[in-house]
Tab-separated table of C-alpha atoms and ligand atoms in Angstrom:
chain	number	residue	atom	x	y	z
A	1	UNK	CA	-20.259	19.413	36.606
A	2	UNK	CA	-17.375	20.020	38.190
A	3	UNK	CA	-16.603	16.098	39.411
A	4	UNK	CA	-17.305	15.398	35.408
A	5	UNK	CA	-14.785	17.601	34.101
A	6	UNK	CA	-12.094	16.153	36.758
A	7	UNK	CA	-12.889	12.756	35.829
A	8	UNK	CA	-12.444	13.330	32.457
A	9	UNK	CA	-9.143	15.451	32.786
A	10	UNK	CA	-8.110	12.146	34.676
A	11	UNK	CA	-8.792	9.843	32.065
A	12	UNK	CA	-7.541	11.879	29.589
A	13	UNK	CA	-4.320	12.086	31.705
A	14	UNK	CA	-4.289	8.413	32.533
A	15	UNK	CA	-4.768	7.266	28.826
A	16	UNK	CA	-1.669	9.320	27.699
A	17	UNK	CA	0.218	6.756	25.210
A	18	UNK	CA	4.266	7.343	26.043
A	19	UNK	CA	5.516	7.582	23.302
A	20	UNK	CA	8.543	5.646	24.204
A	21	UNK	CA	8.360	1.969	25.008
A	22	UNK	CA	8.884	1.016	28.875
A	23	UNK	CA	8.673	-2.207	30.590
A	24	UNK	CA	5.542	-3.380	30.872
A	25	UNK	CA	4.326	-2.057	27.277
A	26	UNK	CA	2.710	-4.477	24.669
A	27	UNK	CA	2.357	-3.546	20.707
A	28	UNK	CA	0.614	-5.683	18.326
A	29	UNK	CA	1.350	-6.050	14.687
A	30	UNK	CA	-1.016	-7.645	12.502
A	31	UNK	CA	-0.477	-8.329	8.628
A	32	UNK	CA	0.689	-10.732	5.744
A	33	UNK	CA	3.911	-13.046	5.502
A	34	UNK	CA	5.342	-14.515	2.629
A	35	UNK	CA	6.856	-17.900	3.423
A	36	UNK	CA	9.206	-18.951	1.008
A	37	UNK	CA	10.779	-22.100	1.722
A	38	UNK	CA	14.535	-22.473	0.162
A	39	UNK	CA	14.756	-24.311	-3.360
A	40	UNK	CA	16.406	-27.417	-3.568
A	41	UNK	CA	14.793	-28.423	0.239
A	42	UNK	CA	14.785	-32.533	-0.736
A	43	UNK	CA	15.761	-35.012	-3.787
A	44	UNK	CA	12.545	-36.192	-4.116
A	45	UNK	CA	9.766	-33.701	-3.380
A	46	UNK	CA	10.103	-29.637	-2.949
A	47	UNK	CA	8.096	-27.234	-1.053
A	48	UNK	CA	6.172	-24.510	-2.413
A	49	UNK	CA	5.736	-20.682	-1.115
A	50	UNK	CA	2.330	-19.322	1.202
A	51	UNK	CA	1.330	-16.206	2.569
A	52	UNK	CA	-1.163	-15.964	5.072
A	53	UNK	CA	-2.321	-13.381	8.038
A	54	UNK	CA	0.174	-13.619	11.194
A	55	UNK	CA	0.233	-11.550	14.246
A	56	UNK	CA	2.722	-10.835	16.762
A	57	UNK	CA	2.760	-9.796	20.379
A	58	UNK	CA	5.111	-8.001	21.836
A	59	UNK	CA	6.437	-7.065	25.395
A	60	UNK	CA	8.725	-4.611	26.683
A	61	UNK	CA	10.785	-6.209	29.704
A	62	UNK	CA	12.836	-3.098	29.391
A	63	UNK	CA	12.965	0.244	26.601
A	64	UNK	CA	15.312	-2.288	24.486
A	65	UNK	CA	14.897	-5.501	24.979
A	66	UNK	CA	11.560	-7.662	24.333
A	67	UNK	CA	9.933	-10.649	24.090
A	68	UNK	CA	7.829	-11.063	21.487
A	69	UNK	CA	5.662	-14.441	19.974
A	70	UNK	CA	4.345	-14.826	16.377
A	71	UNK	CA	1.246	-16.727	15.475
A	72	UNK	CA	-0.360	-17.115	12.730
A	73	UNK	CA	-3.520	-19.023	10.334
A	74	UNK	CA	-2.484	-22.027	9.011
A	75	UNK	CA	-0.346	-21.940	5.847
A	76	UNK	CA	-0.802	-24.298	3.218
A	77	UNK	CA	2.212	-25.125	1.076
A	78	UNK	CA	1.918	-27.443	-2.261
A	79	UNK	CA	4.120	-29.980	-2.817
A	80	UNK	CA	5.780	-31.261	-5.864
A	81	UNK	CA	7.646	-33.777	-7.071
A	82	UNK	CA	10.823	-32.510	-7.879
A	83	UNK	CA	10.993	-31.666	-11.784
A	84	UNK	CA	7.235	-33.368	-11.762
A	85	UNK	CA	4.154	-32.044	-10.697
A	86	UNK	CA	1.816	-31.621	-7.323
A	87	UNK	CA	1.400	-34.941	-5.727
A	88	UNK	CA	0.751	-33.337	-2.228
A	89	UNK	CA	-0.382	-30.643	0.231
A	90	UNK	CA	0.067	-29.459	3.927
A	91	UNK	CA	-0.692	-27.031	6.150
A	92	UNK	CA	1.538	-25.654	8.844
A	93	UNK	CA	1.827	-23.325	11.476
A	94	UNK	CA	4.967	-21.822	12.841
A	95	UNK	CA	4.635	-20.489	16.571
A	96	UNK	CA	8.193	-18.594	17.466
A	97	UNK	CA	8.860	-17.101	20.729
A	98	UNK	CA	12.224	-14.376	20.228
A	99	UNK	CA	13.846	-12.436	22.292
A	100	UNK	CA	14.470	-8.642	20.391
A	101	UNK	CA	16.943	-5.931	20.932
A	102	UNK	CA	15.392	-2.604	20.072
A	103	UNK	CA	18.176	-0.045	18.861
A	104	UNK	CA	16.427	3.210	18.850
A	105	UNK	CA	13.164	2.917	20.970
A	106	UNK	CA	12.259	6.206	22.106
A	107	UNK	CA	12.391	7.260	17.590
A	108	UNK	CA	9.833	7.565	15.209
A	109	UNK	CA	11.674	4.690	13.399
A	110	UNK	CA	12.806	1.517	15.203
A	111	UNK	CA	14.528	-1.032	13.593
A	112	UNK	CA	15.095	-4.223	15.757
A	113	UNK	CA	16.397	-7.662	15.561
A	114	UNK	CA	15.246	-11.063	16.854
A	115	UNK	CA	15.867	-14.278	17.830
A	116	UNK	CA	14.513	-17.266	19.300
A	117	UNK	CA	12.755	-20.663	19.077
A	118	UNK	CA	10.591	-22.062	16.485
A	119	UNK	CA	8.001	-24.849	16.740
A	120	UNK	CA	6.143	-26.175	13.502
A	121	UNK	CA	3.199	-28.344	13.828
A	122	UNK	CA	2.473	-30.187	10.377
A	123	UNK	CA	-1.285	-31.094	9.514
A	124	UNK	CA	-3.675	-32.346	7.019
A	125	UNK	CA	-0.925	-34.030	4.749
A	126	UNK	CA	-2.823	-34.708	1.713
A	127	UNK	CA	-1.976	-36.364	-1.454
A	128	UNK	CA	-2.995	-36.262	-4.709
A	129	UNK	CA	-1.754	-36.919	-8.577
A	130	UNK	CA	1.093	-39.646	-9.096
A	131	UNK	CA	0.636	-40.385	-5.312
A	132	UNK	CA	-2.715	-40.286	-4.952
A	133	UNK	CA	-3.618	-42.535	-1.959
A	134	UNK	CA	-0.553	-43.018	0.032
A	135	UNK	CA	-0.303	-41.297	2.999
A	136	UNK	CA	2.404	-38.850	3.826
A	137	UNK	CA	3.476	-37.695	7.132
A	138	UNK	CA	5.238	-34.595	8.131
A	139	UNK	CA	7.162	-34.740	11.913
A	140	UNK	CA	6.778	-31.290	14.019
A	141	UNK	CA	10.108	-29.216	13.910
A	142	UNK	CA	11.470	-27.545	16.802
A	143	UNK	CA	14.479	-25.027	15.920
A	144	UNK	CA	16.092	-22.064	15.731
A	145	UNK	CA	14.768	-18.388	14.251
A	146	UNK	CA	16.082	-15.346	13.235
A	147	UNK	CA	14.504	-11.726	12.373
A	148	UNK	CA	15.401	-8.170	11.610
A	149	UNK	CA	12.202	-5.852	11.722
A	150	UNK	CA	11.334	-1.815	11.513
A	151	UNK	CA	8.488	0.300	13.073
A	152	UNK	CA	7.523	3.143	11.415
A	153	UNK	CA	5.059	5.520	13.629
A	154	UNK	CA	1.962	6.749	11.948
A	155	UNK	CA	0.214	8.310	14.991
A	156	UNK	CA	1.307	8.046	18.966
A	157	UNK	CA	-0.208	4.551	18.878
A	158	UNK	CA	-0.198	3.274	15.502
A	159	UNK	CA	2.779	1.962	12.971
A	160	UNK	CA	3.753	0.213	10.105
A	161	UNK	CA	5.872	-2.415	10.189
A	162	UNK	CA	8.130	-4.362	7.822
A	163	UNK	CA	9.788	-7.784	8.755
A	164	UNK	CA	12.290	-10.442	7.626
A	165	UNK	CA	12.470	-13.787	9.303
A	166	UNK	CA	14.200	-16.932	8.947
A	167	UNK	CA	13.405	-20.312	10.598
A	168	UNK	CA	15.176	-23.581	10.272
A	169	UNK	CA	12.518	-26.076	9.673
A	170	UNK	CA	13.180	-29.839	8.842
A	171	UNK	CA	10.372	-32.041	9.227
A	172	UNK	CA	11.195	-35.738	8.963
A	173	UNK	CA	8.969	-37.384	5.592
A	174	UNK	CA	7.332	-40.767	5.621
A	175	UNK	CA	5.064	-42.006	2.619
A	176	UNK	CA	3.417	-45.215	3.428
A	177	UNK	CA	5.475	-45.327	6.719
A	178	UNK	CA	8.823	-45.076	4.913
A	179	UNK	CA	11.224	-42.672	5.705
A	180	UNK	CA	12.067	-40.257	2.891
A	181	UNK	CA	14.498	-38.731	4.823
A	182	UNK	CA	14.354	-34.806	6.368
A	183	UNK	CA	12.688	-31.703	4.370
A	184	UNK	CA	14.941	-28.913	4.868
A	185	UNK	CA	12.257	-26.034	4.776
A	186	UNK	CA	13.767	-23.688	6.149
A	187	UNK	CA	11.672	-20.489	4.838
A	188	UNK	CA	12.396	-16.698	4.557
A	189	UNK	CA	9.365	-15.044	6.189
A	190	UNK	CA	8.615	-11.670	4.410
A	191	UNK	CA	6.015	-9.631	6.517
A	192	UNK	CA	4.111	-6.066	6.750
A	193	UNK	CA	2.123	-5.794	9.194
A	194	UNK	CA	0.160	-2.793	11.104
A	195	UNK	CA	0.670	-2.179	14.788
A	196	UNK	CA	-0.712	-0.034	17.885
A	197	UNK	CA	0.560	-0.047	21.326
A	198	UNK	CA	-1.611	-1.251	23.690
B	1	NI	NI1	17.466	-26.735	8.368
């Protein structure tokens, strides 16, 4: 009886959360984005908006600084002709690895800021109305990102989280094999997630 009660003070002890973050902590955040590429992102055709589940990882090389990597399911964005309708679809998905500097990380509330390195893979282009069997292709975008973020603690291990990103994306077009030139995409990301330390 004895050796029980020990071994469970010791776990108990052991599985302590710290409430501040120290190197070698992860948190996860799990939630919806908005991605909302900006208007006016090519003559000819124009992105639509998305939101779909993302998560992030995130860990603590130090109390401040982290490195954190977003994934996500893949989004699907319409595509229009501009001041016509939808003649085509793709999906996405928008790996970033950042770097973040967190201000207050030992508070209840922690805002943070981000950046990094954003890779966008382009799939399943598929047309449809006025261009209806041609084929469009969408070239991967490697490129800079941006993001300003809060935690808010609900418990010792749990939070909520609100986020703001920006990527620049520009994916090269080709219909038929010819070039329509570069898609400027580059989205606002508008996130809430919920996260726990690990
Ligand atoms: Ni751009």
């Amino acid at each position: 009886m004895r050796y029980l009660v020990c071994a469970i003070t010791l776990c108990c002890a052991l599985y302590t959360v710290p409430v501040h973050a120290e190197r070698g902590d992860w948190q996860i955040r799990m939630g919806g984005s908005l991605v909302n590429p900006k208007s006016d992102n090519h003559g000819i055709v124009e992105v639509d908006s998305d939101t779909m589940l993302t998560f992030n990882a995130t860990y603590f090389l130090t109390p401040n600084w982290a490195i954190e990597l977003l994934a996500a399911l893949p989004f699907t964005h319409d595509i229009d002709l501009v001041g016509g309708g939808r003649v085509a679809e793709t999906k996405h998905l928008p790996p970033t690895l950042s770097a973040q500097y967190h201000f207050m990380p030992g508070g209840k509330v922690r805002p943070y800021v981000g950046a990094g390195i954003n890779y966008t893979l382009f799939f399943e282009e598929d047309t449809t109305g006025a261009l209806a069997g041609s084929s469009l292709k969408l070239e991967d975008s490697v490129g800079p990102a941006a993001q300003i973020g809060i935690d808010i603690d609900l418990s010792d291990r749990w939070f909520l989280n609100a986020e703001v990103r920006w990527m620049d994306i520009d994916t090269k077009a080709k219909l038929d094999g010819v070039s329509l030139g570069t898609v400027e995409i580059d989205p606002w990301l508008y996130g809430i997630n919920l996260g726990f330390r690990l």
